[in-house]
């Protein structure tokens, strides 16, 4: 049994989902070279082969859930495109020991991927109904190393800082100062930045200075201020 799958109900849906999921992830790995890297981290691809994306998308057919597309999840928000989840997660360079801050839990899909690749995930979501649904899904899947809170990601999560990795899945106009401050030395922060035109950025903290690298053009929902 795959680690993140619910028990099969015997309908054959799980088998079909697995086939579609493997096809999707293999296609991404074959077609694309990761941004700023020479190779895919095989652990990232393995995690994405395991996590059942369709179980985070209520009311979608398996066919839709395993297309390489972003998709509405309610409240004007979207689940990220699988390619983007793969590229961002790969860019984080996770070894399994990290404490990760995620901003923008959304439906919790990327949270589940991160949870199988790092030690602890602290995830913040601004919209309460999305956070509640994500919390339920992750609990149903038996994911235990995720701490989820409703809150504004601009402030980070100071009680648990510093973080080895920070990943943001909504776009602020510029790098939020609090997030930069909550990144540990040698830590990696991956996030889209910009209004209208957005770039995915990777920042690495070296001697308290952030070294920045532009990974590519992206399109995310804006990172909203709560006040
Ligand atoms: N990774 C998620 C992406 C969801 S879209 C997924 O694949 O499902 C981006 C999410 O960021 C939305 O759920 C939105 O509500 C949330 N968001 C926007 N601004 C935020 C902020 N300031 N703090 C926390 N979450 C925010």
PDB file of C-alpha atoms and ligand atoms in Angstrom:
ATOM      1  CA  UNK A   1       0.000   0.000   0.000  1.00  0.00           C
ATOM      2  CA  UNK A   2       1.331   3.394  -0.878  1.00  0.00           C
ATOM      3  CA  UNK A   3       1.993   5.491   2.169  1.00  0.00           C
ATOM      4  CA  UNK A   4      -0.322   8.377   1.426  1.00  0.00           C
ATOM      5  CA  UNK A   5      -3.189   6.484  -0.167  1.00  0.00           C
ATOM      6  CA  UNK A   6      -6.429   5.865   1.635  1.00  0.00           C
ATOM      7  CA  UNK A   7      -7.517   2.262   1.806  1.00  0.00           C
ATOM      8  CA  UNK A   8      -9.052   1.169  -1.476  1.00  0.00           C
ATOM      9  CA  UNK A   9     -12.814   0.941  -1.530  1.00  0.00           C
ATOM     10  CA  UNK A  10     -12.501  -1.857  -4.038  1.00  0.00           C
ATOM     11  CA  UNK A  11     -13.987   0.209  -6.864  1.00  0.00           C
ATOM     12  CA  UNK A  12     -10.802   0.243  -8.870  1.00  0.00           C
ATOM     13  CA  UNK A  13     -10.654   4.044  -8.574  1.00  0.00           C
ATOM     14  CA  UNK A  14      -7.383   3.893  -6.671  1.00  0.00           C
ATOM     15  CA  UNK A  15      -5.769   1.801  -9.384  1.00  0.00           C
ATOM     16  CA  UNK A  16      -6.931   4.163 -12.097  1.00  0.00           C
ATOM     17  CA  UNK A  17      -5.771   7.168 -10.080  1.00  0.00           C
ATOM     18  CA  UNK A  18      -2.361   5.563  -9.603  1.00  0.00           C
ATOM     19  CA  UNK A  19      -1.977   4.873 -13.319  1.00  0.00           C
ATOM     20  CA  UNK A  20      -2.910   8.459 -14.238  1.00  0.00           C
ATOM     21  CA  UNK A  21      -0.670   9.882 -11.535  1.00  0.00           C
ATOM     22  CA  UNK A  22       2.393   7.875 -12.591  1.00  0.00           C
ATOM     23  CA  UNK A  23       1.820   8.921 -16.200  1.00  0.00           C
ATOM     24  CA  UNK A  24       1.593  12.593 -15.166  1.00  0.00           C
ATOM     25  CA  UNK A  25       4.731  12.572 -13.023  1.00  0.00           C
ATOM     26  CA  UNK A  26       6.780  10.533 -15.496  1.00  0.00           C
ATOM     27  CA  UNK A  27       5.727  13.001 -18.214  1.00  0.00           C
ATOM     28  CA  UNK A  28       6.895  15.979 -16.128  1.00  0.00           C
ATOM     29  CA  UNK A  29      10.236  14.311 -15.356  1.00  0.00           C
ATOM     30  CA  UNK A  30      10.829  13.428 -19.011  1.00  0.00           C
ATOM     31  CA  UNK A  31       9.735  16.729 -20.497  1.00  0.00           C
ATOM     32  CA  UNK A  32      11.329  19.235 -18.184  1.00  0.00           C
ATOM     33  CA  UNK A  33      14.674  20.105 -16.785  1.00  0.00           C
ATOM     34  CA  UNK A  34      14.376  21.593 -13.295  1.00  0.00           C
ATOM     35  CA  UNK A  35      15.014  25.309 -12.932  1.00  0.00           C
ATOM     36  CA  UNK A  36      18.499  26.188 -11.777  1.00  0.00           C
ATOM     37  CA  UNK A  37      19.411  22.513 -11.312  1.00  0.00           C
ATOM     38  CA  UNK A  38      21.009  19.829 -13.404  1.00  0.00           C
ATOM     39  CA  UNK A  39      18.673  17.052 -12.418  1.00  0.00           C
ATOM     40  CA  UNK A  40      15.495  16.098 -10.682  1.00  0.00           C
ATOM     41  CA  UNK A  41      15.752  15.006  -7.081  1.00  0.00           C
ATOM     42  CA  UNK A  42      14.327  11.504  -7.431  1.00  0.00           C
ATOM     43  CA  UNK A  43      12.780  11.815  -3.940  1.00  0.00           C
ATOM     44  CA  UNK A  44      10.587  14.698  -5.158  1.00  0.00           C
ATOM     45  CA  UNK A  45       9.274  12.655  -8.076  1.00  0.00           C
ATOM     46  CA  UNK A  46       8.697   9.659  -5.797  1.00  0.00           C
ATOM     47  CA  UNK A  47       6.715  11.794  -3.346  1.00  0.00           C
ATOM     48  CA  UNK A  48       4.553  13.096  -6.188  1.00  0.00           C
ATOM     49  CA  UNK A  49       3.989   9.566  -7.450  1.00  0.00           C
ATOM     50  CA  UNK A  50       2.627   8.687  -4.008  1.00  0.00           C
ATOM     51  CA  UNK A  51       0.480  11.662  -2.946  1.00  0.00           C
ATOM     52  CA  UNK A  52      -3.099  11.326  -4.298  1.00  0.00           C
ATOM     53  CA  UNK A  53      -3.733  14.792  -5.783  1.00  0.00           C
ATOM     54  CA  UNK A  54      -7.334  13.901  -6.611  1.00  0.00           C
ATOM     55  CA  UNK A  55      -8.198  13.520  -2.932  1.00  0.00           C
ATOM     56  CA  UNK A  56      -7.473  17.219  -2.395  1.00  0.00           C
ATOM     57  CA  UNK A  57      -9.798  18.259  -5.214  1.00  0.00           C
ATOM     58  CA  UNK A  58     -13.443  17.890  -4.335  1.00  0.00           C
ATOM     59  CA  UNK A  59     -15.773  17.412  -7.276  1.00  0.00           C
ATOM     60  CA  UNK A  60     -13.074  16.827  -9.916  1.00  0.00           C
ATOM     61  CA  UNK A  61     -12.905  13.720 -12.035  1.00  0.00           C
ATOM     62  CA  UNK A  62      -9.689  11.690 -11.931  1.00  0.00           C
ATOM     63  CA  UNK A  63      -9.050  12.787 -15.483  1.00  0.00           C
ATOM     64  CA  UNK A  64      -9.083  16.470 -14.465  1.00  0.00           C
ATOM     65  CA  UNK A  65      -7.113  15.866 -11.253  1.00  0.00           C
ATOM     66  CA  UNK A  66      -4.259  14.277 -13.199  1.00  0.00           C
ATOM     67  CA  UNK A  67      -3.975  16.868 -15.963  1.00  0.00           C
ATOM     68  CA  UNK A  68      -0.949  19.101 -15.653  1.00  0.00           C
ATOM     69  CA  UNK A  69      -3.099  22.121 -14.870  1.00  0.00           C
ATOM     70  CA  UNK A  70      -3.969  24.471 -12.035  1.00  0.00           C
ATOM     71  CA  UNK A  71      -7.581  24.034 -10.954  1.00  0.00           C
ATOM     72  CA  UNK A  72     -10.112  26.024  -8.888  1.00  0.00           C
ATOM     73  CA  UNK A  73     -10.432  24.947  -5.226  1.00  0.00           C
ATOM     74  CA  UNK A  74     -13.073  27.515  -4.211  1.00  0.00           C
ATOM     75  CA  UNK A  75     -12.818  30.969  -2.607  1.00  0.00           C
ATOM     76  CA  UNK A  76     -11.154  32.315  -5.763  1.00  0.00           C
ATOM     77  CA  UNK A  77      -8.045  30.154  -5.186  1.00  0.00           C
ATOM     78  CA  UNK A  78      -6.397  27.380  -7.199  1.00  0.00           C
ATOM     79  CA  UNK A  79      -4.434  24.207  -6.605  1.00  0.00           C
ATOM     80  CA  UNK A  80      -1.044  24.760  -8.267  1.00  0.00           C
ATOM     81  CA  UNK A  81      -0.148  23.070 -11.531  1.00  0.00           C
ATOM     82  CA  UNK A  82       1.710  19.770 -10.834  1.00  0.00           C
ATOM     83  CA  UNK A  83       4.702  20.950 -12.888  1.00  0.00           C
ATOM     84  CA  UNK A  84       5.013  24.013 -10.655  1.00  0.00           C
ATOM     85  CA  UNK A  85       4.739  21.932  -7.468  1.00  0.00           C
ATOM     86  CA  UNK A  86       7.495  19.661  -8.791  1.00  0.00           C
ATOM     87  CA  UNK A  87       9.784  22.529  -9.820  1.00  0.00           C
ATOM     88  CA  UNK A  88       9.321  24.484  -6.576  1.00  0.00           C
ATOM     89  CA  UNK A  89       9.772  21.441  -4.362  1.00  0.00           C
ATOM     90  CA  UNK A  90      12.871  20.430  -6.326  1.00  0.00           C
ATOM     91  CA  UNK A  91      14.275  23.955  -5.936  1.00  0.00           C
ATOM     92  CA  UNK A  92      13.981  23.655  -2.131  1.00  0.00           C
ATOM     93  CA  UNK A  93      16.657  20.919  -2.057  1.00  0.00           C
ATOM     94  CA  UNK A  94      15.169  18.943   0.812  1.00  0.00           C
ATOM     95  CA  UNK A  95      17.142  16.191   2.508  1.00  0.00           C
ATOM     96  CA  UNK A  96      14.481  15.024   4.978  1.00  0.00           C
ATOM     97  CA  UNK A  97      15.767  16.808   8.092  1.00  0.00           C
ATOM     98  CA  UNK A  98      14.366  20.294   7.483  1.00  0.00           C
ATOM     99  CA  UNK A  99      11.758  22.370   9.251  1.00  0.00           C
ATOM    100  CA  UNK A 100       9.769  24.046   6.511  1.00  0.00           C
ATOM    101  CA  UNK A 101       7.467  27.073   6.560  1.00  0.00           C
ATOM    102  CA  UNK A 102       4.826  26.998   3.824  1.00  0.00           C
ATOM    103  CA  UNK A 103       2.707  30.076   3.102  1.00  0.00           C
ATOM    104  CA  UNK A 104      -0.570  29.400   1.251  1.00  0.00           C
ATOM    105  CA  UNK A 105      -1.713  25.910   2.277  1.00  0.00           C
ATOM    106  CA  UNK A 106      -4.670  26.066  -0.120  1.00  0.00           C
ATOM    107  CA  UNK A 107      -6.067  22.563  -0.463  1.00  0.00           C
ATOM    108  CA  UNK A 108      -3.004  21.043   1.224  1.00  0.00           C
ATOM    109  CA  UNK A 109      -1.662  19.076  -1.728  1.00  0.00           C
ATOM    110  CA  UNK A 110       1.823  20.579  -1.783  1.00  0.00           C
ATOM    111  CA  UNK A 111       1.802  20.415   2.025  1.00  0.00           C
ATOM    112  CA  UNK A 112       1.420  16.629   1.773  1.00  0.00           C
ATOM    113  CA  UNK A 113       4.234  16.416  -0.779  1.00  0.00           C
ATOM    114  CA  UNK A 114       6.502  18.483   1.496  1.00  0.00           C
ATOM    115  CA  UNK A 115       5.510  16.420   4.548  1.00  0.00           C
ATOM    116  CA  UNK A 116       6.883  13.284   2.953  1.00  0.00           C
ATOM    117  CA  UNK A 117      10.197  15.011   2.133  1.00  0.00           C
ATOM    118  CA  UNK A 118      11.028  17.008   5.282  1.00  0.00           C
ATOM    119  CA  UNK A 119      10.865  16.665   9.068  1.00  0.00           C
ATOM    120  CA  UNK A 120       8.221  19.245   9.998  1.00  0.00           C
ATOM    121  CA  UNK A 121       5.954  21.493   7.952  1.00  0.00           C
ATOM    122  CA  UNK A 122       4.493  24.689   9.411  1.00  0.00           C
ATOM    123  CA  UNK A 123       1.812  25.843   7.019  1.00  0.00           C
ATOM    124  CA  UNK A 124      -0.138  29.123   7.073  1.00  0.00           C
ATOM    125  CA  UNK A 125      -3.355  29.787   5.184  1.00  0.00           C
ATOM    126  CA  UNK A 126      -5.259  33.067   5.210  1.00  0.00           C
ATOM    127  CA  UNK A 127      -8.687  31.613   4.393  1.00  0.00           C
ATOM    128  CA  UNK A 128     -10.220  29.630   7.224  1.00  0.00           C
ATOM    129  CA  UNK A 129     -12.455  27.314   5.109  1.00  0.00           C
ATOM    130  CA  UNK A 130      -9.476  26.192   3.003  1.00  0.00           C
ATOM    131  CA  UNK A 131      -7.340  25.606   6.096  1.00  0.00           C
ATOM    132  CA  UNK A 132     -10.104  23.556   7.714  1.00  0.00           C
ATOM    133  CA  UNK A 133     -10.516  21.377   4.637  1.00  0.00           C
ATOM    134  CA  UNK A 134      -6.766  20.886   4.238  1.00  0.00           C
ATOM    135  CA  UNK A 135      -6.408  19.945   7.901  1.00  0.00           C
ATOM    136  CA  UNK A 136      -9.129  17.324   7.548  1.00  0.00           C
ATOM    137  CA  UNK A 137      -7.633  15.815   4.383  1.00  0.00           C
ATOM    138  CA  UNK A 138      -4.154  15.592   5.844  1.00  0.00           C
ATOM    139  CA  UNK A 139      -5.484  13.974   9.019  1.00  0.00           C
ATOM    140  CA  UNK A 140      -7.471  11.443   6.970  1.00  0.00           C
ATOM    141  CA  UNK A 141      -4.286  10.545   5.131  1.00  0.00           C
ATOM    142  CA  UNK A 142      -2.438  10.026   8.374  1.00  0.00           C
ATOM    143  CA  UNK A 143       0.018  12.874   7.769  1.00  0.00           C
ATOM    144  CA  UNK A 144       1.356  13.749  11.224  1.00  0.00           C
ATOM    145  CA  UNK A 145       4.248  16.167  10.735  1.00  0.00           C
ATOM    146  CA  UNK A 146       2.198  19.169   9.581  1.00  0.00           C
ATOM    147  CA  UNK A 147       1.249  22.109  11.825  1.00  0.00           C
ATOM    148  CA  UNK A 148      -1.431  24.194  10.180  1.00  0.00           C
ATOM    149  CA  UNK A 149      -2.664  27.624  11.222  1.00  0.00           C
ATOM    150  CA  UNK A 150      -5.039  30.241   9.858  1.00  0.00           C
ATOM    151  CA  UNK A 151      -3.038  33.441   9.531  1.00  0.00           C
ATOM    152  CA  UNK A 152      -1.386  36.039   7.344  1.00  0.00           C
ATOM    153  CA  UNK A 153       1.844  34.744   5.860  1.00  0.00           C
ATOM    154  CA  UNK A 154       3.376  38.234   5.672  1.00  0.00           C
ATOM    155  CA  UNK A 155       4.244  37.865   9.353  1.00  0.00           C
ATOM    156  CA  UNK A 156       5.619  34.321   9.026  1.00  0.00           C
ATOM    157  CA  UNK A 157       5.416  32.136  12.125  1.00  0.00           C
ATOM    158  CA  UNK A 158       7.887  33.740  14.581  1.00  0.00           C
ATOM    159  CA  UNK A 159       7.239  31.224  17.410  1.00  0.00           C
ATOM    160  CA  UNK A 160       8.802  28.452  15.313  1.00  0.00           C
ATOM    161  CA  UNK A 161      11.459  30.448  13.432  1.00  0.00           C
ATOM    162  CA  UNK A 162      14.092  30.110  12.113  1.00  0.00           C
ATOM    163  CA  UNK A 163      13.131  27.768   9.274  1.00  0.00           C
ATOM    164  CA  UNK A 164      15.516  25.756   7.098  1.00  0.00           C
ATOM    165  CA  UNK A 165      13.216  26.218   4.134  1.00  0.00           C
ATOM    166  CA  UNK A 166      10.406  28.620   3.269  1.00  0.00           C
ATOM    167  CA  UNK A 167       8.065  28.145   0.319  1.00  0.00           C
ATOM    168  CA  UNK A 168       5.360  30.596  -0.692  1.00  0.00           C
ATOM    169  CA  UNK A 169       2.597  29.683  -3.154  1.00  0.00           C
ATOM    170  CA  UNK A 170       1.014  33.136  -3.556  1.00  0.00           C
ATOM    171  CA  UNK A 171       2.823  36.152  -5.021  1.00  0.00           C
ATOM    172  CA  UNK A 172       3.678  39.253  -2.939  1.00  0.00           C
ATOM    173  CA  UNK A 173       4.867  42.405  -4.762  1.00  0.00           C
ATOM    174  CA  UNK A 174       8.287  41.962  -3.167  1.00  0.00           C
ATOM    175  CA  UNK A 175      10.083  39.695  -0.707  1.00  0.00           C
ATOM    176  CA  UNK A 176       8.396  40.168   2.718  1.00  0.00           C
ATOM    177  CA  UNK A 177      10.973  41.292   5.290  1.00  0.00           C
ATOM    178  CA  UNK A 178       9.612  38.998   8.023  1.00  0.00           C
ATOM    179  CA  UNK A 179      10.057  35.919   5.856  1.00  0.00           C
ATOM    180  CA  UNK A 180      13.635  36.898   5.040  1.00  0.00           C
ATOM    181  CA  UNK A 181      14.278  37.356   8.769  1.00  0.00           C
ATOM    182  CA  UNK A 182      12.807  33.953   9.653  1.00  0.00           C
ATOM    183  CA  UNK A 183      15.051  32.022   7.245  1.00  0.00           C
ATOM    184  CA  UNK A 184      17.915  30.136   8.927  1.00  0.00           C
ATOM    185  CA  UNK A 185      21.564  30.464   7.880  1.00  0.00           C
ATOM    186  CA  UNK A 186      22.119  28.306   4.754  1.00  0.00           C
ATOM    187  CA  UNK A 187      18.329  28.222   4.434  1.00  0.00           C
ATOM    188  CA  UNK A 188      16.509  28.294   1.104  1.00  0.00           C
ATOM    189  CA  UNK A 189      13.415  30.358   0.318  1.00  0.00           C
ATOM    190  CA  UNK A 190      11.440  29.763  -2.888  1.00  0.00           C
ATOM    191  CA  UNK A 191       8.624  32.120  -3.870  1.00  0.00           C
ATOM    192  CA  UNK A 192       6.978  33.969  -6.740  1.00  0.00           C
ATOM    193  CA  UNK A 193       7.520  37.747  -6.597  1.00  0.00           C
ATOM    194  CA  UNK A 194       5.822  40.514  -8.548  1.00  0.00           C
ATOM    195  CA  UNK A 195       2.553  42.143  -9.499  1.00  0.00           C
ATOM    196  CA  UNK A 196       1.268  41.212 -12.949  1.00  0.00           C
ATOM    197  CA  UNK A 197       4.588  39.879 -14.181  1.00  0.00           C
ATOM    198  CA  UNK A 198       5.881  37.381 -11.638  1.00  0.00           C
ATOM    199  CA  UNK A 199       9.208  35.585 -11.345  1.00  0.00           C
ATOM    200  CA  UNK A 200       9.890  32.552  -9.261  1.00  0.00           C
ATOM    201  CA  UNK A 201      12.835  33.431  -7.022  1.00  0.00           C
ATOM    202  CA  UNK A 202      15.159  31.316  -4.937  1.00  0.00           C
ATOM    203  CA  UNK A 203      17.012  32.994  -2.079  1.00  0.00           C
ATOM    204  CA  UNK A 204      19.795  31.293  -0.143  1.00  0.00           C
ATOM    205  CA  UNK A 205      20.991  32.842   3.140  1.00  0.00           C
ATOM    206  CA  UNK A 206      24.786  33.005   3.379  1.00  0.00           C
ATOM    207  CA  UNK A 207      26.426  34.915   6.252  1.00  0.00           C
ATOM    208  CA  UNK A 208      23.082  36.606   6.948  1.00  0.00           C
ATOM    209  CA  UNK A 209      22.860  37.872   3.353  1.00  0.00           C
ATOM    210  CA  UNK A 210      20.267  36.620   0.870  1.00  0.00           C
ATOM    211  CA  UNK A 211      21.739  35.515  -2.437  1.00  0.00           C
ATOM    212  CA  UNK A 212      19.032  35.634  -5.089  1.00  0.00           C
ATOM    213  CA  UNK A 213      18.498  33.612  -8.202  1.00  0.00           C
ATOM    214  CA  UNK A 214      15.687  34.011 -10.722  1.00  0.00           C
ATOM    215  CA  UNK A 215      14.234  30.652 -11.731  1.00  0.00           C
ATOM    216  CA  UNK A 216      11.592  31.550 -14.306  1.00  0.00           C
ATOM    217  CA  UNK A 217       8.300  33.269 -15.144  1.00  0.00           C
ATOM    218  CA  UNK A 218       5.220  32.022 -13.249  1.00  0.00           C
ATOM    219  CA  UNK A 219       1.622  33.005 -12.530  1.00  0.00           C
ATOM    220  CA  UNK A 220       0.266  32.666  -8.986  1.00  0.00           C
ATOM    221  CA  UNK A 221      -2.673  34.240  -7.158  1.00  0.00           C
ATOM    222  CA  UNK A 222      -1.591  37.390  -5.282  1.00  0.00           C
ATOM    223  CA  UNK A 223      -0.439  37.134  -1.667  1.00  0.00           C
ATOM    224  CA  UNK A 224      -3.146  39.095   0.127  1.00  0.00           C
ATOM    225  CA  UNK A 225      -2.663  41.308   3.186  1.00  0.00           C
ATOM    226  CA  UNK A 226      -5.130  40.583   5.965  1.00  0.00           C
ATOM    227  CA  UNK A 227      -5.322  44.254   7.001  1.00  0.00           C
TER     228      UNK A 227
HETATM  229  N1  LIG B   1      -0.244  25.343  -2.565  1.00  0.00           N
HETATM  230  C1  LIG B   1      -1.632  25.618  -2.712  1.00  0.00           C
HETATM  231  C2  LIG B   1      -1.775  26.889  -3.479  1.00  0.00           C
HETATM  232  C3  LIG B   1      -3.039  27.569  -3.211  1.00  0.00           C
HETATM  233  S1  LIG B   1      -3.199  29.132  -4.012  1.00  0.00           S
HETATM  234  C4  LIG B   1      -2.327  24.493  -3.439  1.00  0.00           C
HETATM  235  O1  LIG B   1      -1.729  23.924  -4.342  1.00  0.00           O
HETATM  236  O2  LIG B   1      -3.480  24.188  -3.125  1.00  0.00           O
HETATM  237  C5  LIG B   1      -2.473  30.228  -2.840  1.00  0.00           C
HETATM  238  C6  LIG B   1      -3.014  30.200  -1.454  1.00  0.00           C
HETATM  239  O3  LIG B   1      -2.392  31.253  -0.725  1.00  0.00           O
HETATM  240  C7  LIG B   1      -4.520  30.449  -1.354  1.00  0.00           C
HETATM  241  O4  LIG B   1      -5.108  29.410  -0.640  1.00  0.00           O
HETATM  242  C8  LIG B   1      -4.633  31.784  -0.605  1.00  0.00           C
HETATM  243  O5  LIG B   1      -5.757  31.866   0.241  1.00  0.00           O
HETATM  244  C9  LIG B   1      -3.339  31.798   0.180  1.00  0.00           C
HETATM  245  N2  LIG B   1      -2.894  33.132   0.596  1.00  0.00           N
HETATM  246  C10 LIG B   1      -2.962  34.298  -0.099  1.00  0.00           C
HETATM  247  N3  LIG B   1      -2.427  35.305   0.624  1.00  0.00           N
HETATM  248  C11 LIG B   1      -2.028  34.753   1.804  1.00  0.00           C
HETATM  249  C12 LIG B   1      -1.401  35.281   2.970  1.00  0.00           C
HETATM  250  N4  LIG B   1      -1.091  36.580   3.097  1.00  0.00           N
HETATM  251  N5  LIG B   1      -1.130  34.432   3.985  1.00  0.00           N
HETATM  252  C13 LIG B   1      -1.438  33.119   3.910  1.00  0.00           C
HETATM  253  N6  LIG B   1      -2.019  32.556   2.821  1.00  0.00           N
HETATM  254  C14 LIG B   1      -2.303  33.368   1.777  1.00  0.00           C
END
